[in-house]
XYZ file of C-alpha atoms in Angstrom:
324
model
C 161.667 60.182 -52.370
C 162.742 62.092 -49.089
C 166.325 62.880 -48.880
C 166.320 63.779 -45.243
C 168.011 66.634 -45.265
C 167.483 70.100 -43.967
C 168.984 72.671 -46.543
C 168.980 76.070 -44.986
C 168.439 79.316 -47.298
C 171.569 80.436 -47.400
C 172.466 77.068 -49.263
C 169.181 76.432 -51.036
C 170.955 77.499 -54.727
C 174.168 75.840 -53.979
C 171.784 72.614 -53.545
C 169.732 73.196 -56.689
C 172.836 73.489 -58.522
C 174.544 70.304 -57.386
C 172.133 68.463 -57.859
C 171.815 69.929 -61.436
C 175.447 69.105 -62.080
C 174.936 65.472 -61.069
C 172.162 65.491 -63.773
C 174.175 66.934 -66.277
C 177.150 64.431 -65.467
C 175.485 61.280 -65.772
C 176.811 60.130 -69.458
C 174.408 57.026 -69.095
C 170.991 59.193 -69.286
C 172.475 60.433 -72.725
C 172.084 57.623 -74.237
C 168.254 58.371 -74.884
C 166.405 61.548 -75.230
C 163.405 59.662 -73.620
C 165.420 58.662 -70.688
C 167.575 61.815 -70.007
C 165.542 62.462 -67.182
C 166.764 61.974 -63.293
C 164.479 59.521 -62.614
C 166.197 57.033 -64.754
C 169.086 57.210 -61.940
C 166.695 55.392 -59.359
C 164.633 53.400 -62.085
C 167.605 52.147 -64.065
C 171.170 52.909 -62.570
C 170.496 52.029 -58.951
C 170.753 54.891 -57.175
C 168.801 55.575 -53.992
C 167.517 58.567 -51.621
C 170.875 57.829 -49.508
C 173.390 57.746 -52.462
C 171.982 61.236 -54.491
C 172.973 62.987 -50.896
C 176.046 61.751 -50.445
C 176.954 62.954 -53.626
C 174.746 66.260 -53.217
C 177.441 66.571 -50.321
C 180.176 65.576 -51.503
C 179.603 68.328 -54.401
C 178.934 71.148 -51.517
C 181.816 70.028 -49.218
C 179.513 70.215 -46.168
C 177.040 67.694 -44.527
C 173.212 68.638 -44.221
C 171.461 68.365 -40.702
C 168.535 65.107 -40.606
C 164.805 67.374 -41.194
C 162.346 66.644 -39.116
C 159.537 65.612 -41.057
C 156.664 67.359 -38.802
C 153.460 67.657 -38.418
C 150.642 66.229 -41.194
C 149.176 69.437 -42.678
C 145.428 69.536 -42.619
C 143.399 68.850 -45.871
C 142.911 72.879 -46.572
C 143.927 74.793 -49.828
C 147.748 75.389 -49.245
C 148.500 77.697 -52.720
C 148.683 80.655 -51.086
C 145.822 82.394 -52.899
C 144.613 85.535 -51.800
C 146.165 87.772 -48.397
C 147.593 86.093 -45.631
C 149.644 87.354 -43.011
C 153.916 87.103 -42.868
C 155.433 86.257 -39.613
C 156.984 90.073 -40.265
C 154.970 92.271 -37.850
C 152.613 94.317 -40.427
C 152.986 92.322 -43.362
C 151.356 90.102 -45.469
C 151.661 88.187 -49.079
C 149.139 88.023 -51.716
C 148.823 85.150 -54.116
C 147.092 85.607 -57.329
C 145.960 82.471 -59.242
C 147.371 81.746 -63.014
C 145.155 79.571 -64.911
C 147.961 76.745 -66.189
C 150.792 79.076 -65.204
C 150.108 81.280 -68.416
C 151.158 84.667 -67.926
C 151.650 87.279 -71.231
C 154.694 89.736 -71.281
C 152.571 92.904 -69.919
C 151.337 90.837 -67.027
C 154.836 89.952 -66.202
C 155.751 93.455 -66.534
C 152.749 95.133 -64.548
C 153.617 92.126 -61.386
C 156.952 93.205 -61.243
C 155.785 97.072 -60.840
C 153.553 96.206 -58.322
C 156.268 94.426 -56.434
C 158.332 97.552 -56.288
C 155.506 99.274 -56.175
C 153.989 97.977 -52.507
C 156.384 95.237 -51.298
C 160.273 95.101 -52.269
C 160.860 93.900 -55.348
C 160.094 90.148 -54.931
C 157.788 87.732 -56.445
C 157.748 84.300 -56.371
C 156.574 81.185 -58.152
C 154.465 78.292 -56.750
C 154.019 74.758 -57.625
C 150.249 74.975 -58.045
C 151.645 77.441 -60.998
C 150.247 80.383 -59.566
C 152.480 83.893 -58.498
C 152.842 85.816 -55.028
C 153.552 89.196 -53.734
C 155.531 89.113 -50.736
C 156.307 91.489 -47.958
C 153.496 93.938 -49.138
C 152.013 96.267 -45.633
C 148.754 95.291 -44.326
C 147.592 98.617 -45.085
C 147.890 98.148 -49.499
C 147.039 94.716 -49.884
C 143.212 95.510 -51.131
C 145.348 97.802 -53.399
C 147.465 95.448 -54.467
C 144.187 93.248 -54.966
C 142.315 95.486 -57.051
C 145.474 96.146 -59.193
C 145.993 92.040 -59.373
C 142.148 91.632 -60.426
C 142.591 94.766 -63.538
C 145.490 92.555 -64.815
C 143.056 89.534 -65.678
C 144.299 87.337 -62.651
C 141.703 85.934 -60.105
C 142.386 86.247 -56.158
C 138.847 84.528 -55.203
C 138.941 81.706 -58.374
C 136.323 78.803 -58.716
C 137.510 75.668 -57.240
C 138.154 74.467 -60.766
C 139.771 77.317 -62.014
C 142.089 77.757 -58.749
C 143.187 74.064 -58.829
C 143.768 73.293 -62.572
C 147.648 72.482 -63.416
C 149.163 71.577 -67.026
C 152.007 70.570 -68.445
C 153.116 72.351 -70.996
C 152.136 70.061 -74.047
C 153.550 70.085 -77.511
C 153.794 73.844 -77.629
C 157.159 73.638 -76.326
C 157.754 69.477 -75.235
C 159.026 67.125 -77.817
C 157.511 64.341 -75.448
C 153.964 65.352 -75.387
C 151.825 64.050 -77.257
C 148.858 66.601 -77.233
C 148.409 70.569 -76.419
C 147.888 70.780 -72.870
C 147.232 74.079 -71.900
C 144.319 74.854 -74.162
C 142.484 71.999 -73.097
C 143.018 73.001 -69.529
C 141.895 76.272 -69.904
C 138.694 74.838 -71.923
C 137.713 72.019 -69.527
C 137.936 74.120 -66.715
C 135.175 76.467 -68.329
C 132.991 73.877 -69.135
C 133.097 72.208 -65.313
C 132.293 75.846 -64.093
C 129.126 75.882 -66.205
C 128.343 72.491 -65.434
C 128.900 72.452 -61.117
C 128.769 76.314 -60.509
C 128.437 75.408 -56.643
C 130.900 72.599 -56.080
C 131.916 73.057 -52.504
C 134.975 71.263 -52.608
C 138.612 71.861 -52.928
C 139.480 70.163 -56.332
C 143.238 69.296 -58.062
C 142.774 69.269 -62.012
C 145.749 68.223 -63.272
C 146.719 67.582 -66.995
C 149.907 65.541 -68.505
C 150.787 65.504 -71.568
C 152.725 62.276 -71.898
C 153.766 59.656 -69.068
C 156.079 61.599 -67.588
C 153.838 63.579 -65.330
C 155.384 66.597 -65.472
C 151.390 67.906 -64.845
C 152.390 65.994 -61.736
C 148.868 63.636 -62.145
C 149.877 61.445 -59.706
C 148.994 63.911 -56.609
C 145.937 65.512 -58.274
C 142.427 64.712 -57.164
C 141.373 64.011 -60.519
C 144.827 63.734 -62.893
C 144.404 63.300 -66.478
C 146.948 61.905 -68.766
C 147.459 61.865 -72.824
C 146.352 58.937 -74.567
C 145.401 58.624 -78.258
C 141.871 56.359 -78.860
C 140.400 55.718 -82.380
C 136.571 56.957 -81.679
C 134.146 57.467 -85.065
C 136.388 55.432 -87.420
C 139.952 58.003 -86.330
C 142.191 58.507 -83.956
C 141.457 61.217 -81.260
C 142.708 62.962 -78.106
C 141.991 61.030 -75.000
C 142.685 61.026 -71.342
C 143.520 58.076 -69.005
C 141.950 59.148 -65.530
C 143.491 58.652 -62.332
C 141.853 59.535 -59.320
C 142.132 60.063 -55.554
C 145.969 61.708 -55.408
C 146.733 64.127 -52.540
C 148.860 65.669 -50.417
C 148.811 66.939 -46.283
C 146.472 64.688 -44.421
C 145.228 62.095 -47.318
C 148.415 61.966 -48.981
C 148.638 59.138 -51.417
C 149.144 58.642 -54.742
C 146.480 58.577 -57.345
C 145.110 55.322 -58.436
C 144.973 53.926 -61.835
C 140.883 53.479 -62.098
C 141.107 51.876 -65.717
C 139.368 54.528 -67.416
C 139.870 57.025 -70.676
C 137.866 59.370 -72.151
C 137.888 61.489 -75.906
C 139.322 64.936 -75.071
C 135.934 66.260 -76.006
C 133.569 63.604 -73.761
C 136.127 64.808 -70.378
C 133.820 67.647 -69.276
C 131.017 65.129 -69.319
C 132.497 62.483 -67.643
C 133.754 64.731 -64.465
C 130.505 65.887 -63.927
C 129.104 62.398 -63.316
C 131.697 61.462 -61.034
C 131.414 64.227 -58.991
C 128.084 64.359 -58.946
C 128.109 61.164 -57.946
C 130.321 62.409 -55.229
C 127.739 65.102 -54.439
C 124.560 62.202 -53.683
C 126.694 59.838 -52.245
C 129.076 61.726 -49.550
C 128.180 61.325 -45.780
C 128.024 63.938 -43.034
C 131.099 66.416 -43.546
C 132.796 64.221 -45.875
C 135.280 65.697 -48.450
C 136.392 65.002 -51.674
C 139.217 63.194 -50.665
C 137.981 60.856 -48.142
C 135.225 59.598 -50.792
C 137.761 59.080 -52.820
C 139.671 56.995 -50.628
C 136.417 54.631 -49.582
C 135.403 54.605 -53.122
C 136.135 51.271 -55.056
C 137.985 52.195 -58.493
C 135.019 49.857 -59.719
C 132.507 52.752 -59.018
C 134.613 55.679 -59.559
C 134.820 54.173 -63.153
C 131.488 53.421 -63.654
C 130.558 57.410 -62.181
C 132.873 58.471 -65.000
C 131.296 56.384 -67.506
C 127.974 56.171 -67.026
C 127.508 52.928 -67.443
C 129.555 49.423 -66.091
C 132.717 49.179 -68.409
C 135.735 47.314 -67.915
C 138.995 48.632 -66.642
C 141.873 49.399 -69.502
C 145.289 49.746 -69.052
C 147.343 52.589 -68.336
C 150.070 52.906 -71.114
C 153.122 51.995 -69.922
C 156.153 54.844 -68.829
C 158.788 55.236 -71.284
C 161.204 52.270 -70.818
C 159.225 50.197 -68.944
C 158.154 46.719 -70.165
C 154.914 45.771 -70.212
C 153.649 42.841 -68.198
C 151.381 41.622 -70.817
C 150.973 42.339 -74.460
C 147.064 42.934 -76.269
């Protein structure tokens, strides 16, 4: 949902915080723990993309200028991993990749140094869960690099490691159903031993309920919670969607009817991309086999075998079409 406004940095917190306060005053998302989220304002109480900036405005007392949408960016890694150069003359940023956003108190610590260290003071989060140096001279940044690498971080990851996202499970989520993190972490060791070379540019992503707050839905491969009785009891399991992306194939991922054990995941991936591996044409990535792919083959590439499509579980508060 694209509110069409362009919020300027001087009045990027001032945003965040009104529309925080809009959140927090809406009495009828109380009602539910499950639904005391501000999506249930569009879902349920009828607001749209128009009416959330009116009263983003009408909280800040000021009107925001229409944002030009731009450009489609090009289907290339856009975390910020690694060096790159800053528009500032002389500088340049260096993104380090966190496996699942996991960080321990003494890495925290040691980033911060380095920040003060070699750039001034800053450090900032991504959405990919990863961290960045900023405003660091051209001259220290294989420093900086060598210092990152000694803390346990990776600058040069694995495709699996470098695009892997989770949740953050039951560790610390009431509405998850499974750990997340762990699993993450352990699947994305097993796909390295399994496709060592994979050439491609790959988003793991891993949800822990419905929700999406592993944000599935715009992951390559996006794997959500599910429980499945397998050997006589019930197991972890993961409902796969597949084909999600952003910059030039955005979509959202589609629903291919398929779940997996926790345990049988590993397996399953490497069929389907293998399968991506014999049947891609000349130059053709990831996402654009995706896209010509029917869900009927990317399921049975998952599988193994021809199986027949299940059903996603439905989204908290949402009514199921059919029942059995």
């Amino acid at each position: 949902m694209r509110l069409n406004a362009f919020v300027p940095q001087d009045k990027a917190y001032d945003a965040v915080k009104a529309v925080c306060e809009i959140f927090r005053e809406q009495d009828a998302l109380r009602e539910s723990r499950t639904h005391a989220r501000i999506k249930y304002l569009f879902m349920r109480h009828g607001w749209t993309a128009e009416s959330m900036l009116v009263a983003v405005e009408e909280k800040l007392g000021f009107r925001f200028d229409p944002a030009d949408e731009g450009p489609v960016a090009e289907d290339v890694y856009r975390d910020h991993v690694g060096v790159h150069r800053q528009r500032q003359e002389g500088l340049s940023y260096v993104g380090a990749t966190v496996l699942n956003g996991r960080l321990n108190p003494e890495q925290l610590h040691a980033l911060a140094s380095l920040a003060e260290t070699f750039g001034d003071g800053h450090l900032r989060a991504t959405i990919g869960q990863n961290i960045v140096l900023v405003n660091i001279p051209n001259a220290k940044t294989q420093e900086v690099l060598r210092e990152i690498v000694a803390l346990g971080l990776q600058v040069e990851p694995t495709v699996f490691y470098r695009g892997a996202v989770a949740c953050t499970g039951t560790e610390f989520c009431k509405l998850a159903i499974t750990e997340t993190k762990g699993f993450a972490k352990w699947l994305v060791g097993e796909m390295e031993e399994r496709l060592p070379g994979f050439d491609q540019q790959l988003r793991l992503h891993v949800t822990g309920c419905t929700n999406s707050c592993g944000q599935s839905w715009i992951a390559d491969i996006g794997l959500e919670v599910k429980k499945l009785k397998k050997d006589g009891k019930m197991v972890d399991a993961f409902y796969f969607c597949v084909g999600g992306a952003v910059g030039e194939h955005a979509g959202i991922a589609r629903q291919i009817g398929y779940r997996a054990a926790a345990e049988d995941c590993p397996e399953a991936i490497e069929r389907l991309l293998r399968g991506y591996l014999k049947g891609r044409g000349e130059g053709e990535n990831l996402r654009a086999y995706f896209r010509r792919t029917s869900d009927v083959e990317l399921r049975e590439q998952l599988a193994g075998a021809v199986v027949e499509a299940v059903e996603r579980d439905p989204s908290p508060g949402r009514v199921p079409s059919s029942v059995g």
